Short mmCIF file of C-alpha atoms and ligand atoms in Angstrom, two decimals:
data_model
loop_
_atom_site.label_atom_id
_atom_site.label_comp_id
_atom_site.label_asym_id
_atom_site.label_seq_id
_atom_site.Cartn_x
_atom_site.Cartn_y
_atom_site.Cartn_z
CA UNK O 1 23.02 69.80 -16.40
CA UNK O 2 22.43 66.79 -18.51
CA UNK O 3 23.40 64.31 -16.26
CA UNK O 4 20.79 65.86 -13.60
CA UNK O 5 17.97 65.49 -16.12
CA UNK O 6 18.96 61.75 -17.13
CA UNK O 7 18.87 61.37 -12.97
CA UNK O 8 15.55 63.00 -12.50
CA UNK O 9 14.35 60.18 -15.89
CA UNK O 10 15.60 57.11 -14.21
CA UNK O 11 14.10 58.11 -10.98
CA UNK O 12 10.72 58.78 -12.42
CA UNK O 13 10.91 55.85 -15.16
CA UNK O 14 11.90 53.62 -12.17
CA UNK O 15 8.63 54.94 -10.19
CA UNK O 16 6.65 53.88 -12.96
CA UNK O 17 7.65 50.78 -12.99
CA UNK O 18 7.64 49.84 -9.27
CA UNK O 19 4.20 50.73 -9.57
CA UNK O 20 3.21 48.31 -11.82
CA UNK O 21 5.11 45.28 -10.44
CA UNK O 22 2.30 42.77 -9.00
CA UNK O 23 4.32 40.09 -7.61
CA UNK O 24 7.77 38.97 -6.96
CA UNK O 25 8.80 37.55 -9.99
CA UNK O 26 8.03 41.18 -11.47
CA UNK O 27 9.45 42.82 -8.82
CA UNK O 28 12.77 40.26 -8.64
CA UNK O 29 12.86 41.34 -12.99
CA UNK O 30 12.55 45.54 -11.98
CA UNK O 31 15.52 44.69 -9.17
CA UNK O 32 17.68 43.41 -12.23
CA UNK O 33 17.11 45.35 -14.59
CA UNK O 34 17.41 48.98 -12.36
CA UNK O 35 20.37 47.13 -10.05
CA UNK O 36 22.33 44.03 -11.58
CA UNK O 37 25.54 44.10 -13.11
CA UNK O 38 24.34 45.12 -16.88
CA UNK O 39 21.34 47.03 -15.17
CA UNK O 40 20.83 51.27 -15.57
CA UNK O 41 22.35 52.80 -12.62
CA UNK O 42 25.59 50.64 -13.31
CA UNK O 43 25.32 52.46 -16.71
CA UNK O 44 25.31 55.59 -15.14
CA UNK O 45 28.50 55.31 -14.06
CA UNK O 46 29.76 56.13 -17.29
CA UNK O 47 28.64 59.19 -17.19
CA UNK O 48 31.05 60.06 -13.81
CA UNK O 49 33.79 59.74 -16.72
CA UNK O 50 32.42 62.51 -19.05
CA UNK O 51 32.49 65.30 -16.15
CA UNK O 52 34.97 67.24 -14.83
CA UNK O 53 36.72 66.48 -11.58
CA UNK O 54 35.07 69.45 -9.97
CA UNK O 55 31.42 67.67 -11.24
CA UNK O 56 32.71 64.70 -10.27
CA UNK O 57 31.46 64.43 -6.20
CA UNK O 58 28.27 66.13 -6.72
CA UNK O 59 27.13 63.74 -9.36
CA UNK O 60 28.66 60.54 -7.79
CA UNK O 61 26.20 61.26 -4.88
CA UNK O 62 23.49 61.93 -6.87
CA UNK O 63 23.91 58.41 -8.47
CA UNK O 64 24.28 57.09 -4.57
CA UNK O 65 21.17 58.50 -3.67
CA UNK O 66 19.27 57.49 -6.39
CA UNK O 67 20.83 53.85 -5.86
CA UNK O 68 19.75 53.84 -2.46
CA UNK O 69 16.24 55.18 -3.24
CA UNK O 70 15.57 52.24 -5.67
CA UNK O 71 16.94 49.88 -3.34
CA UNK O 72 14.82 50.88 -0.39
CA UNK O 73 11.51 51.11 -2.73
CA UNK O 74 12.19 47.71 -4.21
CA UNK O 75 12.68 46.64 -0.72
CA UNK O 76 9.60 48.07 0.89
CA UNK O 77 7.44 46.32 -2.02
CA UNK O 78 8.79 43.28 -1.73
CA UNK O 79 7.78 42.87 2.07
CA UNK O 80 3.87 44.84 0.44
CA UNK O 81 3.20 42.00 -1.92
CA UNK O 82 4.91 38.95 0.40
CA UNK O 83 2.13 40.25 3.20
CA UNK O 84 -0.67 40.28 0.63
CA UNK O 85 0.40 37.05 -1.06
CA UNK O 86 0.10 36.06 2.61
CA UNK O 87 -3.08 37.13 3.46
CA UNK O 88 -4.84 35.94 0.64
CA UNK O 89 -3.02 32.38 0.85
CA UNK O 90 -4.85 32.24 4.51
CA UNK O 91 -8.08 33.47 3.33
CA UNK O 92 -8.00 30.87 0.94
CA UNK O 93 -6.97 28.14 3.40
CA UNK O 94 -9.39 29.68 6.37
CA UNK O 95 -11.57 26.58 7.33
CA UNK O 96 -15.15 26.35 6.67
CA UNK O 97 -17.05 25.52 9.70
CA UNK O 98 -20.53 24.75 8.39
CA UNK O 99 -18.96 21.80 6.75
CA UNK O 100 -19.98 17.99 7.72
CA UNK O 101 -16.83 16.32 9.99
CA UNK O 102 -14.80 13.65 8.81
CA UNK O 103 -15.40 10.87 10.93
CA UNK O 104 -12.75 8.69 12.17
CA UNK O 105 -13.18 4.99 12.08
CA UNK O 106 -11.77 2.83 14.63
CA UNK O 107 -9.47 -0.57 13.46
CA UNK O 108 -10.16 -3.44 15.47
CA UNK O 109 -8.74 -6.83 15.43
CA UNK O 110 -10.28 -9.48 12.40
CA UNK O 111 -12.77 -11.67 13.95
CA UNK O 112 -11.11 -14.40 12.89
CA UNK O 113 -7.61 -12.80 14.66
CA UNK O 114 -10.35 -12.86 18.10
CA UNK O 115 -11.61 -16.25 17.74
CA UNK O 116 -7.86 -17.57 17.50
CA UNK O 117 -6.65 -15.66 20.36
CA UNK O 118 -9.56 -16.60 22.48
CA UNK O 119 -8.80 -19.81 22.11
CA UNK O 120 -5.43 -19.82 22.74
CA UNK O 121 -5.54 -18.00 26.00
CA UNK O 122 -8.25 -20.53 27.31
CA UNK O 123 -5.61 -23.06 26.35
CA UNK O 124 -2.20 -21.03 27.80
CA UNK O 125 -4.12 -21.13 30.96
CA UNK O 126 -4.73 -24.82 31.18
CA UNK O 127 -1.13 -25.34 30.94
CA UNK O 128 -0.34 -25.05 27.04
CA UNK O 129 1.90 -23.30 25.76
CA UNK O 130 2.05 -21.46 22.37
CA UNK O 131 4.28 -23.43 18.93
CA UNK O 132 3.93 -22.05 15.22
CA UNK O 133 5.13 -24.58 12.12
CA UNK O 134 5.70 -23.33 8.96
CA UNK O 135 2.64 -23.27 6.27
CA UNK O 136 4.50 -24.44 3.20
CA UNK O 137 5.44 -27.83 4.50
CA UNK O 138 7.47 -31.00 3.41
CA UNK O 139 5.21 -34.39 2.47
CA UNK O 140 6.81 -35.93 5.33
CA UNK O 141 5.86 -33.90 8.66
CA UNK O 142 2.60 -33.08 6.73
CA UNK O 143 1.65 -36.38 6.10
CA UNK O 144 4.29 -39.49 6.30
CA UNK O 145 5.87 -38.98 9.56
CA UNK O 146 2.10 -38.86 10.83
CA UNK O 147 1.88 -42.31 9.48
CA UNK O 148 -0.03 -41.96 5.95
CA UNK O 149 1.39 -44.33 4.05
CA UNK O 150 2.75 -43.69 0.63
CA UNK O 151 0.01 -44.81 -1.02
CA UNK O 152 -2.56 -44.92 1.62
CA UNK O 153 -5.61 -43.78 0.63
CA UNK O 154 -6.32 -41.49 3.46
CA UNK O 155 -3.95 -38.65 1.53
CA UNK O 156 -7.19 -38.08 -0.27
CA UNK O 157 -8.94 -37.32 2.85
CA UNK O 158 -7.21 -33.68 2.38
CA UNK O 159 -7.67 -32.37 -1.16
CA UNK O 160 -3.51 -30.93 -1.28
CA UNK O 161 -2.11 -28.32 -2.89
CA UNK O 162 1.08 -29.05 -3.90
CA UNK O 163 4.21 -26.84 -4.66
CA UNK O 164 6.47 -29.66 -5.91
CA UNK O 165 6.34 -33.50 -5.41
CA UNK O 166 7.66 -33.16 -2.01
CA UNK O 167 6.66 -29.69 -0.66
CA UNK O 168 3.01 -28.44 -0.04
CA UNK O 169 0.71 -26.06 1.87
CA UNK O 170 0.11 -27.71 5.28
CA UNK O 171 -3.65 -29.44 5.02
CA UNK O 172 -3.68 -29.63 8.70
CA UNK O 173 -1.84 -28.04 11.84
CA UNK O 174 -0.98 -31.49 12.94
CA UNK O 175 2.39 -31.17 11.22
CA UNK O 176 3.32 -29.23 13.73
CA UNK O 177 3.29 -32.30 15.94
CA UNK O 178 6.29 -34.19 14.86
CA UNK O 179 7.86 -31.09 14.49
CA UNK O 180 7.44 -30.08 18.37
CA UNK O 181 7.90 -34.13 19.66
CA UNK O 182 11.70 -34.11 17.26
CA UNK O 183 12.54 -30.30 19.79
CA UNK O 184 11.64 -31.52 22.91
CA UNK O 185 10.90 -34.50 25.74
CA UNK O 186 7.79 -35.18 27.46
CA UNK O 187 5.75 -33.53 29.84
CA UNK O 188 4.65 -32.04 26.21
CA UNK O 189 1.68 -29.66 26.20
CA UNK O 190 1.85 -27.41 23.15
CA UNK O 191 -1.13 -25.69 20.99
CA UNK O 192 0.42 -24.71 17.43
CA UNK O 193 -2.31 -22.26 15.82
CA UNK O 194 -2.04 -22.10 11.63
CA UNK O 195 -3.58 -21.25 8.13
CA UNK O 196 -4.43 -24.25 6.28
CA UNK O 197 -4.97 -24.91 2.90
CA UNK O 198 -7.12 -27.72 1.29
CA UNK O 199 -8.34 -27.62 -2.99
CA UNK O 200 -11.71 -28.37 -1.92
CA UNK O 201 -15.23 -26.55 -3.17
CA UNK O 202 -15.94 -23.62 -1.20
CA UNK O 203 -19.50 -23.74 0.73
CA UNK O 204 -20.77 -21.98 3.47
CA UNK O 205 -19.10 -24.42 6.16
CA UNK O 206 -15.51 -24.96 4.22
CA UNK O 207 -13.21 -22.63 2.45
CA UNK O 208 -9.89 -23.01 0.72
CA UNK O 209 -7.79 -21.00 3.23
CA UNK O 210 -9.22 -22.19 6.85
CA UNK O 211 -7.45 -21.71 10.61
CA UNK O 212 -6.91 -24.80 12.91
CA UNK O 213 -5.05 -24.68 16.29
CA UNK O 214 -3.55 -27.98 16.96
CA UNK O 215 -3.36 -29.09 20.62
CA UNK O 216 -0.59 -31.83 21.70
CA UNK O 217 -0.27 -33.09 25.14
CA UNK O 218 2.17 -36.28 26.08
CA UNK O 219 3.31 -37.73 29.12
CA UNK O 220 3.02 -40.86 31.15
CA UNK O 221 -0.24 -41.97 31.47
CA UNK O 222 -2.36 -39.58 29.85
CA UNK O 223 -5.79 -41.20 28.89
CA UNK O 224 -8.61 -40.91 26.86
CA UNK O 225 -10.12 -39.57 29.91
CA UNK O 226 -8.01 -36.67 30.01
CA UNK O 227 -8.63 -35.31 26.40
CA UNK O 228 -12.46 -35.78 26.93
CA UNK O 229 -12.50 -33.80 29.88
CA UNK O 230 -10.14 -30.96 27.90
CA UNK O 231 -12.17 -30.81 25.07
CA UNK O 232 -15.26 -30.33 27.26
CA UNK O 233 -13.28 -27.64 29.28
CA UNK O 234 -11.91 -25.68 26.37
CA UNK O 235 -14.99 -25.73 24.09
CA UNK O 236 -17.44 -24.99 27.02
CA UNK O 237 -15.12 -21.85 27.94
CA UNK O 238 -14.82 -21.16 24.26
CA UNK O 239 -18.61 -20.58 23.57
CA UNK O 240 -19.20 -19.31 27.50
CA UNK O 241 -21.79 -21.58 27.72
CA UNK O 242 -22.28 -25.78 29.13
CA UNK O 243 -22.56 -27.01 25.74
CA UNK O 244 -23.97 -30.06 24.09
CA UNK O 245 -20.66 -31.83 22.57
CA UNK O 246 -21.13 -35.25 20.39
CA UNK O 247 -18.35 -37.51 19.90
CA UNK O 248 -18.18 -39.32 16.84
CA UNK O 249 -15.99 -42.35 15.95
CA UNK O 250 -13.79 -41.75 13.10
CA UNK O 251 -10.39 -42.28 11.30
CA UNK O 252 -7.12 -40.32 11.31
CA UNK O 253 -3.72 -42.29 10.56
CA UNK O 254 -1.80 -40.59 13.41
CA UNK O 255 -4.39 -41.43 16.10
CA UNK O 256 -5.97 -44.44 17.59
CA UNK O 257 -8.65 -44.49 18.48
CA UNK O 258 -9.82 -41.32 16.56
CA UNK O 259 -13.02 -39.53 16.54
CA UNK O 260 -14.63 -36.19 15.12
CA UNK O 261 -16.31 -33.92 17.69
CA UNK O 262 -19.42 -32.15 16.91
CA UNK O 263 -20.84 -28.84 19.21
CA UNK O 264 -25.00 -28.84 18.81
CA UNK O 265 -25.57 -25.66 16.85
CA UNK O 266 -26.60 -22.57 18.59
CA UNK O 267 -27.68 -20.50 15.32
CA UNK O 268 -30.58 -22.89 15.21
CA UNK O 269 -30.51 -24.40 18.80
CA UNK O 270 -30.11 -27.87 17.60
CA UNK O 271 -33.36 -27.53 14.99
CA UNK O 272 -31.53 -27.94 11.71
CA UNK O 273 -30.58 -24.70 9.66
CA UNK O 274 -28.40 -24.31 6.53
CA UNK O 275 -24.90 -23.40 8.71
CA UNK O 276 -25.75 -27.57 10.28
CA UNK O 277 -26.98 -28.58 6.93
CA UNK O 278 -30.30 -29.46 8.92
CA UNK O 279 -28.51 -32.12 11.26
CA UNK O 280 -28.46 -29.17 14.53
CA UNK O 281 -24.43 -30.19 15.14
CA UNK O 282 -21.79 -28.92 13.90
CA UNK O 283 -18.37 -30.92 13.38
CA UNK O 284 -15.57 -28.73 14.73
CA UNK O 285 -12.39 -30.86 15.83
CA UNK O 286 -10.70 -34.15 14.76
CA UNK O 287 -9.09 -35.64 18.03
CA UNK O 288 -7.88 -38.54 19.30
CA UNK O 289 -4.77 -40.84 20.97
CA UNK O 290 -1.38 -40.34 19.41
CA UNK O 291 -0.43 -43.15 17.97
CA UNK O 292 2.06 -44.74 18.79
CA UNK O 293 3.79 -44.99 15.48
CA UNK O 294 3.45 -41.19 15.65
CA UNK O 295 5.25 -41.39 18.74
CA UNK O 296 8.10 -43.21 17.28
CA UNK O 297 8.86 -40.62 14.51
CA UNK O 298 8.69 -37.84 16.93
CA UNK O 299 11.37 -39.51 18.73
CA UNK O 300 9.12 -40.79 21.73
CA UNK O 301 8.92 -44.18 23.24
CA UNK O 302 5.40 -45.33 22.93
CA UNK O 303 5.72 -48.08 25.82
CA UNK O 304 6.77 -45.54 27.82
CA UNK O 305 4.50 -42.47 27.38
CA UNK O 306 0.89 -41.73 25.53
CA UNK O 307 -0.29 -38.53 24.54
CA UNK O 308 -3.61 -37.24 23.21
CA UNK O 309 -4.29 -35.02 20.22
CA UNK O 310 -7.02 -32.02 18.60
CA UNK O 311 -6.81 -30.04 15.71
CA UNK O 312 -10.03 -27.82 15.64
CA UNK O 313 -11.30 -25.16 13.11
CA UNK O 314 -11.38 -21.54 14.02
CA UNK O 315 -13.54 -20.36 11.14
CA UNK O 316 -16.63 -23.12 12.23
CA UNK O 317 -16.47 -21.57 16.28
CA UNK O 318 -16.25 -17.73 15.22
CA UNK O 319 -19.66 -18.97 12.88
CA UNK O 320 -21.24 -20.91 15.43
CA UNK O 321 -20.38 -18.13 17.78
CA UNK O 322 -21.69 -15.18 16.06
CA UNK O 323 -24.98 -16.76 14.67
CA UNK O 324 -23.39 -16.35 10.84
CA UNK O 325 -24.89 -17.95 7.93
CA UNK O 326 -21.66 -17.92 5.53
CA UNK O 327 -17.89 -18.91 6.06
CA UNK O 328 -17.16 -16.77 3.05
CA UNK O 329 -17.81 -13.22 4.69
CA UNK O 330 -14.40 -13.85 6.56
CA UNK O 331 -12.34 -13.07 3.55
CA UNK O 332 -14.55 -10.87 1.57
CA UNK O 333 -12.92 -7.43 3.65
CA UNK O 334 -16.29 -6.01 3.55
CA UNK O 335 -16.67 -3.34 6.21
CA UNK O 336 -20.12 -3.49 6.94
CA UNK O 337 -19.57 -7.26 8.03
CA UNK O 338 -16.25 -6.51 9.88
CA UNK O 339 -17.36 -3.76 12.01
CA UNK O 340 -19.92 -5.73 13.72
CA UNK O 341 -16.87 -7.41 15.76
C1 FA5 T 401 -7.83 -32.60 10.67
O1 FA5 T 401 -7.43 -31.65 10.01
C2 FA5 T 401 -6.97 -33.31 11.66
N1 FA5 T 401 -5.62 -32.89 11.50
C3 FA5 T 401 -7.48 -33.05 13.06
C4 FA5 T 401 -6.87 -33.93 14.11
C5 FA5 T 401 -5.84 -33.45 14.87
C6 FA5 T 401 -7.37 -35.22 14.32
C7 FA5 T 401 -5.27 -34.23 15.85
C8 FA5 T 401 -6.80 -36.00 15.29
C9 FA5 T 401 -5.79 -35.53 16.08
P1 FA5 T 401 -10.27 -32.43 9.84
O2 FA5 T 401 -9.97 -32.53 8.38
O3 FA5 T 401 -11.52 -33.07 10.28
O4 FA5 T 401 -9.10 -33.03 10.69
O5 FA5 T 401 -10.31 -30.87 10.25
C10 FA5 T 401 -10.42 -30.49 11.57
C11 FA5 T 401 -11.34 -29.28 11.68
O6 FA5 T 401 -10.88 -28.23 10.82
C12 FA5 T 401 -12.75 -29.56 11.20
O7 FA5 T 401 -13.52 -30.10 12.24
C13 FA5 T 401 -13.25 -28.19 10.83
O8 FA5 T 401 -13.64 -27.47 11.99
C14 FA5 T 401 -11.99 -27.55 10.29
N2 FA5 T 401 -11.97 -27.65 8.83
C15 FA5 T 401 -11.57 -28.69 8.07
N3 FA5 T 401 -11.68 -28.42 6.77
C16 FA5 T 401 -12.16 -27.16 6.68
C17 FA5 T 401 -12.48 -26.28 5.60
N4 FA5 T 401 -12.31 -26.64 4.34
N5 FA5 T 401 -12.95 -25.05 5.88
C18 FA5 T 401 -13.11 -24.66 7.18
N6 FA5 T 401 -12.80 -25.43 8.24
C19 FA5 T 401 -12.34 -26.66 8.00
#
C-alpha cells in the first residue's frame, strides 16, 4: 500500500534527522518542521481522504503512531542535549583550586574622619555638645557679625573664596558662633566641627580644604582661666600625652584678648624639622574671650555674661599625631598611605 511505504519514509527520514540535531535550536527546527501546523505528518492527513472508508481506521492509526513516535523521540532528545549542555556548562564553570585567593580589604574610617571624632568625644564629655553650620556661608555670620569691619583689614587675614559678593565658603568654623548664640540662651557650651576653605598656597602645614572644630562656651563668669585650663585638658587628652602648650598673643576681631596656641612638636621632639619649619612648635588653635561686640550680635548681653572661644585645626593634630611629614597625603586617596590608620 502506498500510503504504508510513504509511512515507513517519514519515519526513517525523520530518524535521520533526529540524529543529526546537536542542540535545541536544531532540535526546536526538526519539531516544526515534522509537527507544526504546515509540518509533514499534518500533510499526511491528506492522504486519509484518498482511501476508502474501509482503509480509513487502519491508516489513521498508523499516522497516530507515527505522530506519537516523533513526539516522544523529539522529546527524549531534548531532555539528552539539555543534560549535556548542562554538564559541560558546569565543567566549564568548575572552580580551579590551585588558583591565588582574592583577598578582601577591610574599609576603615579616613584618618582625618578619626582625628575629628576623637576630638569631639573628648569635648562631648567635658560638657559640649555637638552644632554643624553650613559651609557655603553669608559675609555676615562669616565675617561681619563677628565684628570685621567692612573694610577692616583683618578680612585679608583669610584668603576667601567667594561665590557672590555676599555669599562664600566659610574661612573659619567660628561662623557657627553667632549662628548657635541667635538659637539659644546661655549656659552655652557647643563644639561645631567643619570643612573650611581658604585661596591660600598649599604647603606641607596648610591646604585649601582644611577641618576646624570650633568650641563656644558662655555663661556668667567664665574667665580666661577657664579656657586655659580647657585647652590644656582637651589637647593633653587629644595627643594622650602632658604636653608642652605655648600661648601666643595675637589678634582676632571677635575676641579680646586673643592669642594663637602652639603644641611643641613631637615628630621632632621640639628640635626643629620641616612639619615646625625648624621652630619645634606647632600653631594649632586661635582662641580667645568673646568679645563682647560678638556677644551683642548673637543676641547676648555682654555686662551680663562672658564666654570664651577656640577654633583648632584637625589636619595639624592628625600630623603632629602620626609623625607625618606632608598635609597633602590627606586628600591624595592613596591606599598605601590610608591603610596605615
Ligand atoms: C581661625 O580660623 C579662627 N577662627 C580661630 C579662632 C576661633 C580664634 C575662636 C579665636 C576664637 P586661624 O586662621 O589661626 O584662626 O586657624 C585656626 C587653626 O586652623 C590654625 O591654628 C590651624 O591649625 C588651622 N588652619 C588654619 N589655616 C589652615 C590651612 N590653610 N590648612 C590647614 N590648617 C589650617
Amino acid at each position: 500500500m502506498d500510503i504504508e511505504k510513504r509511512l515507513h519514509q517519514l519515519r526513517s527520514q525523520f530518524q535521520k534527522d533526529l540524529t543529526t540535531a546537536q542542540n535545541a535550536k536544531e532540535l526546536e527546527a526538526l519539531k516544526v518542521q515534522y509537527l507544526g501546523k504546515k509540518g509533514e505528518l499534518q500533510g499526511l492527513m491528506s492522504l486519509l481522504r484518498e482511501c476508502t472508508p474501509d482503509e480509513r481506521p487502519m491508516v489513521g492509526k498508523l499516522i497516530n503512531e507515527l505522530k506519537n513516535d516523533v513526539t516522544e523521540s523529539l522529546d527524549r532528545q531534548e531532555t539528552k542535549l539539555g543534560d549535556a549542555e548542562l554538564s559541560e556548562r558546569l565543567k566549564a564553570e568548575i572552580d580551579d583550586v590551585t588558583l591565588p585567593g582574592r583577598r578582601r580589604f577591610m574599609g576603615r574610617r579616613h584618618i582625618i574622619s578619626q582625628t575629628l571624632e576623637e576630638s569631639l568625644d573628648i569635648l562631648m564629655e567635658m560638657g559640649f555638645s555637638v552644632q554643624y553650620g553650613p559651609d557655603i556661608e553669608s559675609e555676615y555670620y562669616n565675617f561681619e557679625a563677628l565684628n570685621f569691619a567692612k573694610d577692616h583689614p583683618a578680612r585679608d587675614m583669610q584668603d576667601t573664596f567667594f561665590i557672590t559678593k555676599d555669599t562664600l565658603l566659610r574661612t573659619h568654623t567660628s561662623n557657627i558662633q553667632i549662628r548657635v548664640m541667635e538659637g539659644s540662651k546661655p549656659p552655652i557650651r557647643v563644639v561645631g566641627p567643619g570643612v573650611c576653605y581658604r585661596n591660600e598656597d598649599i604647603t606641607a602645614r596648610s591646604h585649601v580644604m582644611f577641618n576646624q572644630i570650633e568650641a563656644l562656651y558662655v555663661d556668667k563668669k567664665v574667665t580666661f582661666g577657664d579656657l586655659l585650663s580647657t585647652l590644656e585638658e582637651f589637647y593633653t587628652k587629644l595627643f594622650k600625652n602632658k604636653l608642652k602648650l605655648r600661648y601666643r598673643p595675637s589678634y582676632f576681631p571677635f575676641v579680646e584678648p586673643g592669642m594663637e596656641v602652639d603644641i611643641s612638636c613631637i615628630r621632632c621632639s621640639g628640635e626643629g624639622c620641616v612639619l615646625c619649619k625648624q621652630s619645634g612648635w606647632l600653631e594649632v588653635c586661635g582662641a580667645g574671650m568673646v568679645h563682647p561686640e560678638v556677644l551683642k550680635s548673637g543676641g547676648i548681653d555682654p555686662e551680663e555674661y562672658t564666654g570664651f572661644a577656640f577654633g583648632g585645626g584637625i589636619e595639624r593634630v592628625a600630623l603632629l599625631r602620626h609623625a607625618i611629614s606632608d598635609i597633602r597625603f590627606f586628600l591624595e586617596d592613596d591606599l598605601r598611605f590610608l591603610q596605615q590608620f
